[in-house]
Amino acid sequence: MTATLVIGPYSDTDLDALEKTFKPVAIADPSGIAGLEKSTRAAIAAVAFKGHLHFGGSEMDLLPNLGMIANYGVGYDAIDVAAASARGVKVTNTPDVLNDDVADIAVAMLFMQGREMEHASRWARSGQWKEKGEYRLNRKISGGKAGIVGLGRIGREIADRLAAFKMDIHYFARSEKDTPGWTYHADPVSLARAVDYLVVALVGGKETEKFVSAKVIDALGPLGIVVNISRGSTVDEAALLNALEQGRIAGAGLDVFLNEPDIDARFYALDNVVIQPHQGSGTVETRAAMGQLQRDNVSAFHAGDALLTPVN
Amino acid sequence: MTATLVIGPYSDTDLDALEKTFKPVAIADPSGIAGLEKSTRAAIAAVAFKGHLHFGGSEMDLLPNLGMIANYGVGYDAIDVAAASARGVKVTNTPDVLNDDVADIAVAMLFMQGREMEHASRWARSGQWKEKGEYRLNRKISGGKAGIVGLGRIGREIADRLAAFKMDIHYFARSEKDTPGWTYHADPVSLARAVDYLVVALVGGKETEKFVSAKVIDALGPLGIVVNISRGSTVDEAALLNALEQGRIAGAGLDVFLNEPDIDARFYALDNVVIQPHQGSGTVETRAAMGQLQRDNVSAFHAGDALLTPVN
């Protein structure tokens, strides 16, 4: 009899570790729960969850003895936490271990887009450097004004890095933080108006949907660059696409999109966007740490110990 | 009568400013000096120089009243400074104003290569993200060990930025600097052995030719990344190409090459190299500041004032 259900697209390494540790039942996504035998479902006490497909109350109700869901990732917007809480189900995530990698990608996308590094690379490789000599000038990024939307753990890591590039740091958060020298904005439009670079580090979920609205994007202006490493949902993607296509902002660096991996094809036609395939936390080291933390949460639950990183 | 000779491939903005300020004679490169009338040559007291083609003693001897050469750029390795000094010719450059942009490109190339961002972008744009789901994992960069080869002004800017990525900073310089927490190596092989990422920020010229030798590159190891924003000459390029082709190091991020812009075609066949067309200082803001500093040096010379940024 197994007590753990594994859901999601894991790497071989992670799946091996899960299998060794828990001898679980494994399925590809939450829709597979309904296809399990009733006795199998009744035995499940913990779910190790990975992915962006919805895991809601109706799925939880198919698992009458479920006590916890351990999410792989810091963002747990795919899981209906309110529904879990209502059923006495604890949810955990994997915070902190991925902060550095995600912040690295955010900062690198800002410079890669702002300094046209991908375009310059293609230009050189296509023989145009040899033929034409100097590459066109772009804009200086360091020393400029950066706005962080959401100053949680990852947002702060991004701001700390950008500060080393002598950037003037502005931020939006639900409340002002203890950040000497950084400028707080209670309103994202005011933030966008004050800066050239907007880095979105919000949590996902309903509450932050389209938080970076058409109005915010318009306030950024023609030298503006939007960087998003949070969730595609946090930005009004239609408004962003329009602004990019019409040159109303300079560019974007995006690791997250709506409907990943089948993202809006309009992005592919743009050469003022750095497109990353949601690889912010995608390093060997960090994914190993995330998998370990997920498994440690499941083990703690089975052992009756305190969960390491509960979210409810 | 004009007293200023302008040499090099300037932008229209810079050329306009030079013409307005000095009403100069302008030629494309040092080989054009011999083609000028003797009386024109005799009138030249100052040269505003840009480019990487050699400006040596024999060119200077064609300008009997030459008193100064104002280089556009911090690196003045194209100018034979010893020959200039021997003739009583002062040389100036444009330091500091470009430090930030060059350091930005160095750091961005490290992450762009290490996190495979260019490859990941192509992979996503080619439809493979949609088709295959997750991108392959790469390696964590932040928190790692970085070695700066040459801790001058630009090297220090690079190190300060990398420190914000929680990197353990090692460096080579001619002498140990006052850098608490950073590790000094008197020998570049020892430096390379201690780190995974080697960022080359040496001055150019004969003395640093192939300073990053085959031995240094070998000492870096298979996770190693070489970043160069200095001059192509500072790295043993043949050894670097061999190591990259054979996978003996992980990759490189290069803004400078031998024989720019007609660089070794073997680079184009490699997808573990970020190729930038020597655009480190290539922003509107920084090039304007470089042009201004060059002109200010020429003006100071004509006025008999102290030069702003002399190098001899």
XYZ file of C-alpha atoms in Angstrom:
624
model
C 0.000 0.000 0.000
C 1.269 3.444 -0.905
C 0.460 6.674 0.846
C 1.976 9.137 -1.642
C 0.685 10.265 -5.017
C 3.164 11.907 -7.387
C 1.668 14.296 -9.960
C 3.504 16.127 -12.716
C 6.313 16.156 -15.270
C 9.395 15.385 -13.179
C 12.950 14.973 -14.371
C 14.292 11.420 -14.234
C 16.450 12.395 -11.265
C 13.518 13.738 -9.287
C 11.270 10.835 -10.213
C 13.905 8.307 -9.167
C 14.291 10.029 -5.822
C 10.525 10.175 -5.281
C 10.157 6.503 -6.160
C 12.972 5.417 -3.893
C 11.711 7.496 -1.000
C 7.965 6.905 -1.165
C 7.191 4.041 -3.576
C 4.369 6.243 -4.805
C 1.656 6.054 -7.408
C 2.607 8.477 -10.208
C 0.381 10.238 -12.739
C 1.045 12.978 -15.273
C -1.494 15.581 -14.155
C -4.447 16.137 -11.783
C -6.972 14.882 -14.343
C -5.484 11.415 -13.830
C -6.715 11.155 -10.243
C -10.218 10.190 -11.330
C -8.785 7.222 -13.233
C -7.199 5.637 -10.130
C -8.855 2.725 -8.301
C -11.008 3.806 -5.375
C -8.821 1.849 -2.925
C -5.703 3.491 -4.309
C -7.265 6.910 -3.913
C -8.346 6.116 -0.364
C -4.783 5.232 0.595
C -3.291 8.569 -0.524
C -2.301 10.775 2.388
C 0.154 13.088 0.595
C 0.561 14.470 -2.911
C 3.891 15.558 -4.379
C 2.700 18.055 -6.977
C 4.474 19.682 -9.894
C 3.056 21.682 -12.771
C 0.748 24.484 -13.739
C -2.481 22.546 -14.301
C -5.262 23.278 -11.827
C -5.452 21.177 -8.657
C -8.769 22.170 -7.087
C -11.342 21.087 -4.543
C -12.946 18.540 -6.848
C -9.623 16.746 -7.316
C -8.985 16.844 -3.580
C -12.418 15.312 -2.939
C -11.351 12.223 -4.881
C -8.695 11.647 -2.208
C -10.719 11.228 1.019
C -7.675 10.767 3.284
C -5.517 13.504 1.776
C -3.607 15.455 4.414
C -1.040 17.439 2.449
C 0.048 18.658 -0.962
C 3.747 19.372 -1.402
C 4.237 21.735 -4.326
C 7.444 21.677 -6.367
C 8.190 25.366 -6.875
C 7.711 28.544 -4.911
C 4.577 29.556 -6.851
C 1.601 27.408 -5.862
C -1.085 29.242 -7.823
C -2.100 26.007 -9.580
C -3.303 24.672 -6.218
C -6.550 25.993 -4.759
C -5.175 26.684 -1.289
C -8.520 27.930 0.052
C -10.107 24.629 -0.997
C -7.226 22.761 0.643
C -7.559 24.700 3.893
C -11.315 24.095 3.940
C -10.596 20.356 3.796
C -7.848 20.436 6.428
C -5.212 19.781 3.760
C -1.817 21.409 4.337
C 0.069 22.839 1.375
C 3.856 23.337 1.193
C 6.074 24.921 -1.455
C 9.815 25.259 -2.111
C 10.731 28.867 -1.327
C 14.168 30.478 -1.148
C 16.189 27.709 -2.768
C 15.371 29.133 -6.207
C 15.653 32.856 -5.452
C 19.163 33.284 -6.789
C 18.670 31.527 -10.109
C 15.427 33.340 -10.841
C 16.926 36.715 -9.914
C 19.928 35.959 -12.139
C 17.694 35.314 -15.138
C 15.713 38.499 -14.466
C 18.818 40.671 -14.408
C 20.398 38.913 -17.378
C 17.207 39.334 -19.457
C 17.179 43.068 -18.689
C 20.694 43.548 -20.062
C 20.277 41.034 -22.869
C 17.264 42.982 -24.126
C 18.410 46.495 -23.257
C 21.858 46.061 -24.779
C 20.399 44.118 -27.741
C 22.770 41.253 -27.066
C 20.737 38.585 -28.810
C 20.242 40.784 -31.857
C 23.916 41.791 -31.872
C 24.924 38.141 -31.700
C 22.757 37.228 -34.686
C 24.040 40.279 -36.548
C 27.670 39.285 -35.961
C 27.080 35.612 -36.738
C 25.256 36.407 -39.972
C 28.379 38.095 -41.346
C 27.140 41.660 -40.981
C 29.838 42.604 -38.478
C 32.492 41.625 -40.968
C 30.672 43.457 -43.724
C 29.513 46.645 -42.006
C 31.906 47.249 -39.146
C 30.382 48.788 -36.048
C 27.133 47.615 -34.509
C 24.451 50.229 -33.919
C 24.457 51.946 -30.533
C 21.950 50.986 -27.872
C 21.078 52.499 -24.503
C 22.979 52.507 -21.247
C 21.246 50.408 -18.583
C 23.394 50.694 -15.473
C 22.846 53.849 -13.499
C 19.239 53.958 -14.696
C 15.973 53.649 -12.808
C 14.560 50.208 -12.099
C 11.166 49.413 -10.637
C 10.523 46.118 -8.871
C 6.884 45.055 -8.812
C 6.582 42.912 -5.705
C 9.398 43.094 -3.172
C 9.183 39.572 -1.785
C 12.154 37.269 -1.469
C 12.884 37.118 -5.193
C 12.126 40.795 -5.783
C 14.637 41.724 -3.132
C 17.310 39.510 -4.677
C 16.719 41.236 -8.001
C 16.894 44.688 -6.407
C 20.118 43.835 -4.568
C 21.707 42.785 -7.839
C 20.503 45.853 -9.749
C 21.780 48.106 -6.980
C 25.282 46.820 -7.789
C 24.727 48.166 -11.309
C 24.282 51.585 -9.613
C 20.611 51.610 -10.431
C 18.152 53.805 -8.636
C 15.752 51.265 -7.089
C 12.010 51.927 -6.909
C 9.464 49.323 -5.899
C 5.833 48.508 -5.398
C 4.760 46.279 -2.537
C 1.633 45.992 -0.420
C 3.415 47.950 2.271
C 6.590 50.002 2.528
C 9.660 47.979 3.473
C 12.761 48.827 5.424
C 14.887 49.638 2.399
C 17.045 52.719 2.908
C 17.669 54.537 -0.339
C 14.979 52.724 -2.284
C 11.775 54.523 -3.254
C 8.392 53.049 -2.357
C 5.359 53.475 -4.617
C 1.932 52.482 -3.330
C 0.632 52.475 -6.907
C 2.132 50.565 -9.865
C 1.340 53.365 -12.358
C 3.343 55.797 -10.257
C 6.143 53.232 -10.128
C 6.135 52.745 -13.902
C 6.126 56.494 -14.492
C 9.208 56.893 -12.297
C 11.372 54.233 -13.981
C 12.538 52.850 -17.327
C 12.769 49.191 -16.349
C 9.984 47.266 -14.686
C 10.799 43.862 -13.206
C 7.761 41.839 -12.189
C 8.284 39.574 -9.177
C 4.738 39.181 -7.888
C 3.168 35.983 -6.648
C 0.755 34.413 -9.134
C -2.919 33.683 -8.653
C -6.227 35.502 -9.030
C -5.274 38.480 -6.874
C -2.414 39.602 -9.086
C -4.044 38.852 -12.460
C -3.146 41.569 -14.995
C -1.685 43.624 -12.154
C 0.739 45.056 -14.692
C -2.089 46.572 -16.702
C -2.263 48.500 -19.962
C -2.101 51.672 -17.867
C 1.079 50.539 -16.117
C 2.701 49.591 -19.404
C 1.750 52.942 -20.966
C 3.262 54.766 -17.999
C 6.627 53.107 -18.634
C 7.302 54.971 -21.867
C 9.267 54.383 -25.071
C 12.616 53.522 -23.426
C 10.828 51.092 -21.131
C 11.624 47.416 -20.736
C 9.327 44.939 -18.945
C 10.960 41.907 -17.342
C 8.742 39.148 -15.978
C 9.952 36.124 -14.040
C 6.773 35.594 -11.984
C 3.778 34.248 -13.889
C 2.357 35.125 -17.281
C -0.901 35.990 -15.520
C 0.554 38.964 -13.623
C 0.900 41.026 -16.812
C -1.891 42.036 -19.198
C -0.314 40.095 -22.016
C -2.531 41.533 -24.754
C -1.606 45.049 -23.680
C 2.070 44.092 -23.522
C 1.986 42.580 -27.009
C 0.296 45.693 -28.395
C 2.846 47.994 -26.772
C 5.749 45.891 -28.058
C 4.349 45.654 -31.578
C 3.704 49.389 -31.707
C 7.052 50.343 -30.182
C 5.362 52.138 -27.293
C 7.887 50.445 -25.036
C 11.390 49.424 -26.072
C 11.284 45.749 -25.247
C 10.687 42.905 -22.839
C 12.501 40.017 -21.228
C 10.043 37.245 -20.428
C 10.576 33.893 -18.734
C 6.841 33.386 -18.173
C 3.789 33.548 -20.421
C 0.124 32.658 -20.513
C -0.551 29.105 -21.727
C 3.053 27.879 -21.510
C 4.524 26.213 -23.440
C 2.023 26.979 -26.219
C 2.523 30.740 -25.901
C 0.969 33.449 -28.054
C 2.633 33.213 -31.473
C 2.733 37.013 -31.713
C 5.753 36.883 -29.385
C 7.737 34.900 -31.943
C 7.332 37.660 -34.521
C 8.922 40.250 -32.217
C 12.636 40.854 -32.086
C 12.420 43.272 -29.164
C 11.611 40.432 -26.740
C 13.976 38.003 -25.076
C 11.967 34.792 -24.790
C 13.040 32.277 -22.172
C 11.224 28.929 -21.788
C 10.381 29.362 -18.082
C 13.848 28.303 -17.059
C 14.345 30.727 -14.164
C 14.948 27.980 -11.629
C 16.180 25.527 -14.252
C 19.635 24.639 -12.990
C 20.853 21.233 -11.868
C 21.697 22.614 -8.435
C 18.458 24.450 -7.791
C 16.131 21.798 -9.147
C 17.885 19.255 -6.922
C 17.350 21.541 -3.929
C 13.693 22.047 -4.870
C 13.122 18.307 -5.207
C 14.818 17.648 -1.890
C 12.712 20.255 -0.114
C 9.521 18.852 -1.622
C 10.435 15.334 -0.511
C 11.471 16.563 2.938
C 8.043 18.129 3.333
C 6.314 14.877 2.330
C 8.552 12.860 4.671
C 7.889 15.264 7.531
C 4.167 14.863 6.967
C 4.305 11.054 6.942
C 6.442 11.120 10.099
C 4.019 13.443 11.862
C 6.702 16.149 12.145
C 6.240 19.867 11.543
C 6.216 20.755 7.860
C 9.293 22.685 6.720
C 7.701 25.284 4.450
C 3.911 25.352 4.897
C 1.846 27.978 3.079
C -1.495 27.486 4.911
C 44.776 76.458 -41.656
C 43.780 73.550 -39.513
C 45.677 72.184 -36.556
C 43.705 69.000 -35.933
C 43.713 65.722 -37.823
C 40.789 63.351 -37.281
C 41.520 59.662 -37.906
C 39.050 56.785 -37.717
C 35.512 55.521 -38.254
C 33.414 57.962 -36.225
C 29.646 58.054 -35.875
C 27.938 60.969 -37.626
C 27.289 62.569 -34.243
C 30.935 62.425 -33.231
C 32.168 63.568 -36.638
C 29.787 66.537 -36.620
C 31.021 67.559 -33.197
C 34.668 67.204 -34.222
C 34.100 69.260 -37.373
C 32.262 72.010 -35.535
C 34.864 72.207 -32.804
C 38.101 71.907 -34.759
C 37.426 72.282 -38.512
C 39.850 69.386 -38.918
C 41.245 67.364 -41.775
C 39.656 63.904 -41.581
C 40.965 60.579 -42.880
C 39.803 57.001 -42.429
C 42.953 55.422 -40.970
C 46.632 56.112 -40.228
C 47.741 54.951 -43.685
C 46.031 58.049 -45.088
C 48.527 60.412 -43.442
C 51.130 59.851 -46.150
C 48.621 60.996 -48.764
C 48.150 64.445 -47.222
C 49.924 67.514 -48.634
C 53.194 68.326 -46.880
C 51.859 71.720 -45.794
C 48.732 70.106 -44.352
C 50.835 67.619 -42.438
C 53.091 70.364 -41.125
C 50.085 72.232 -39.718
C 48.812 69.317 -37.648
C 49.423 69.783 -33.938
C 46.843 67.300 -32.578
C 45.310 64.026 -33.745
C 41.869 62.790 -32.645
C 42.340 59.061 -33.115
C 39.824 56.217 -33.196
C 40.313 52.634 -34.264
C 42.449 49.554 -33.919
C 44.870 50.081 -36.822
C 48.470 50.749 -35.842
C 49.566 54.357 -35.295
C 53.325 54.135 -34.896
C 56.470 56.207 -35.026
C 56.661 56.290 -38.819
C 53.157 57.806 -39.010
C 54.080 60.321 -36.310
C 57.210 61.311 -38.250
C 54.996 62.439 -41.120
C 53.542 65.060 -38.758
C 56.577 67.179 -37.776
C 54.645 69.508 -35.458
C 52.521 66.864 -33.763
C 52.133 67.496 -30.034
C 49.324 65.156 -28.967
C 47.197 62.178 -29.907
C 43.771 61.962 -28.267
C 42.546 58.381 -28.367
C 38.836 57.594 -28.477
C 38.523 54.659 -26.049
C 40.219 53.567 -22.867
C 42.470 51.050 -24.650
C 45.225 52.795 -26.611
C 47.171 49.723 -27.691
C 46.902 50.750 -31.361
C 49.088 53.762 -30.577
C 52.812 53.233 -30.031
C 53.042 55.255 -26.815
C 56.799 54.713 -26.455
C 57.315 56.169 -29.930
C 55.047 59.071 -28.999
C 56.935 59.766 -25.781
C 60.247 59.634 -27.628
C 58.947 62.380 -29.917
C 57.522 64.504 -27.130
C 53.978 63.633 -28.222
C 51.397 63.381 -25.437
C 48.728 60.677 -25.636
C 45.318 60.803 -23.939
C 42.502 58.248 -23.717
C 38.894 58.172 -22.453
C 38.946 56.192 -19.198
C 36.170 55.707 -16.661
C 33.256 56.977 -18.747
C 32.865 53.534 -20.313
C 33.506 51.350 -17.253
C 29.857 50.723 -16.455
C 28.718 49.723 -19.928
C 31.664 47.395 -20.447
C 31.203 45.782 -17.028
C 27.490 45.344 -17.782
C 28.237 43.465 -20.987
C 30.803 41.274 -19.215
C 28.361 40.214 -16.514
C 25.485 39.777 -18.960
C 27.619 37.578 -21.236
C 28.548 35.361 -18.284
C 24.905 34.658 -17.462
C 23.788 34.563 -21.085
C 26.337 31.835 -21.766
C 26.188 30.021 -18.432
C 22.403 29.871 -18.337
C 22.265 29.093 -22.078
C 19.908 32.007 -22.626
C 20.632 32.474 -26.302
C 20.247 28.777 -26.987
C 17.075 28.605 -24.884
C 15.637 31.542 -26.792
C 16.281 29.886 -30.160
C 14.877 26.616 -28.809
C 11.671 28.301 -27.669
C 11.297 30.371 -30.830
C 11.808 27.357 -33.078
C 8.709 25.700 -31.604
C 10.568 23.160 -29.473
C 9.255 24.551 -26.195
C 5.699 24.031 -27.396
C 6.560 20.567 -28.640
C 8.805 19.208 -25.885
C 7.865 21.050 -22.723
C 10.711 21.749 -20.346
C 14.057 23.118 -21.422
C 17.149 21.181 -20.351
C 18.734 22.166 -17.070
C 21.888 24.237 -17.002
C 24.255 25.243 -14.183
C 23.816 27.704 -11.362
C 26.086 30.736 -11.745
C 25.394 32.937 -8.739
C 27.171 31.845 -5.589
C 29.983 30.412 -7.714
C 33.630 31.351 -7.983
C 34.637 34.114 -10.365
C 38.159 35.122 -11.304
C 38.908 38.593 -12.622
C 42.071 38.829 -14.714
C 43.210 42.410 -14.278
C 41.692 44.412 -11.446
C 41.872 47.863 -12.986
C 38.921 50.227 -13.160
C 36.791 47.989 -15.339
C 37.818 44.783 -13.564
C 36.737 46.276 -10.277
C 33.356 47.293 -11.701
C 32.868 43.729 -12.885
C 33.892 42.304 -9.516
C 31.558 44.660 -7.648
C 28.649 43.505 -9.804
C 29.486 39.807 -9.448
C 29.776 40.215 -5.684
C 26.085 41.175 -5.684
C 25.424 37.758 -7.246
C 27.028 36.311 -4.088
C 30.045 35.181 -6.016
C 33.313 34.377 -4.379
C 35.704 36.873 -6.025
C 39.256 35.907 -6.935
C 41.559 38.074 -9.015
C 44.904 38.412 -10.667
C 46.650 41.767 -10.755
C 50.277 42.899 -10.826
C 50.014 43.532 -7.106
C 47.576 42.712 -4.337
C 44.840 45.315 -3.884
C 42.933 46.499 -0.868
C 39.940 44.231 -1.430
C 38.686 42.668 1.804
C 37.131 39.281 1.196
C 38.514 38.871 -2.300
C 41.320 36.408 -2.978
C 44.507 37.533 -4.720
C 46.425 35.230 -7.052
C 49.873 36.256 -8.239
C 49.655 33.679 -11.021
C 46.843 33.337 -13.590
C 47.018 29.524 -13.616
C 46.418 29.454 -9.873
C 43.515 31.867 -10.420
C 41.964 29.719 -13.126
C 42.343 26.588 -11.014
C 40.471 28.253 -8.151
C 37.437 29.420 -10.145
C 34.848 28.389 -12.719
C 34.447 31.746 -14.442
C 37.309 33.812 -15.757
C 36.605 37.404 -16.769
C 39.431 39.071 -18.661
C 39.781 42.806 -18.044
C 43.449 43.380 -18.872
C 44.861 46.288 -20.829
C 45.818 45.381 -24.388
C 49.227 45.634 -26.008
C 52.344 43.522 -26.325
C 52.812 42.933 -22.609
C 49.524 41.109 -22.157
C 49.569 39.173 -25.423
C 48.182 35.646 -24.881
C 48.301 36.269 -21.150
C 45.324 33.925 -20.856
C 47.348 31.043 -22.232
C 46.528 27.432 -23.094
C 47.686 26.544 -19.587
C 45.331 29.033 -17.984
C 42.417 27.807 -20.077
C 43.188 24.189 -19.213
C 43.276 25.064 -15.520
C 39.725 26.386 -15.710
C 38.147 22.985 -16.247
C 35.011 21.606 -17.909
C 32.489 23.853 -16.134
C 34.616 26.864 -16.980
C 33.473 29.945 -18.860
C 35.853 32.560 -20.265
C 34.529 36.102 -20.636
C 36.632 38.676 -22.477
C 35.817 42.370 -22.784
C 39.421 43.599 -23.067
C 41.171 42.838 -26.354
C 41.272 39.701 -28.477
C 45.054 39.715 -28.055
C 44.956 39.046 -24.302
C 43.702 35.482 -24.819
C 45.461 32.722 -26.747
C 42.623 32.515 -29.238
C 43.777 29.293 -30.896
C 43.909 27.590 -27.496
C 40.495 28.977 -26.604
C 38.959 27.742 -29.849
C 40.449 24.286 -29.317
C 39.139 24.093 -25.766
C 35.668 25.235 -26.847
C 35.525 22.844 -29.783
C 36.656 19.934 -27.636
C 34.371 20.779 -24.721
C 37.322 21.123 -22.343
C 35.648 24.259 -21.054
C 31.906 24.895 -21.012
C 31.758 28.099 -22.985
C 32.776 31.674 -23.564
C 31.307 35.148 -23.767
C 33.405 37.322 -26.047
C 33.050 40.966 -26.998
C 36.583 41.121 -28.446
C 38.489 39.008 -30.949
C 41.615 39.015 -33.045
C 41.189 40.691 -36.438
C 37.837 42.304 -35.716
C 35.494 42.468 -37.477
C 36.768 39.661 -39.706
C 37.031 37.214 -36.805
C 38.022 33.554 -36.992
C 35.143 31.728 -38.664
C 35.551 28.808 -36.254
C 33.716 30.931 -33.682
C 30.598 30.983 -35.853
C 30.391 27.206 -35.797
C 30.273 27.093 -31.996
C 27.050 27.333 -30.035
C 28.791 27.501 -26.651
C 30.007 31.037 -27.327
C 28.142 34.306 -26.958
C 29.570 36.500 -29.714
C 29.215 40.258 -29.287
C 30.486 42.666 -31.986
C 32.764 44.671 -29.677
C 29.865 46.686 -28.366
C 30.917 46.914 -24.714
C 30.947 50.711 -24.680
C 28.402 50.944 -27.505
C 25.633 52.995 -25.966
C 24.428 56.426 -27.025
C 25.227 57.820 -23.606
C 28.718 56.379 -23.234
C 29.880 57.056 -26.765
C 28.755 60.668 -26.346
C 30.784 60.898 -23.142
C 33.813 59.314 -24.827
C 33.595 61.731 -27.753
C 33.274 64.679 -25.411
C 36.295 63.608 -23.370
C 38.360 63.124 -26.519
C 37.433 66.592 -27.784
C 38.037 68.141 -24.369
C 41.544 66.714 -24.406
C 42.211 68.141 -27.878
C 40.784 71.529 -26.851
C 42.891 71.559 -23.697
C 45.983 70.871 -25.778
C 45.255 73.652 -28.266
C 44.566 76.034 -25.375
C 47.813 75.108 -23.661
C 45.908 73.758 -20.637
C 46.684 70.584 -18.731
C 45.390 67.477 -20.488
C 42.449 65.825 -18.752
C 43.414 62.159 -19.089
C 47.033 61.774 -20.231
C 48.607 58.333 -20.452
C 52.250 59.378 -20.930
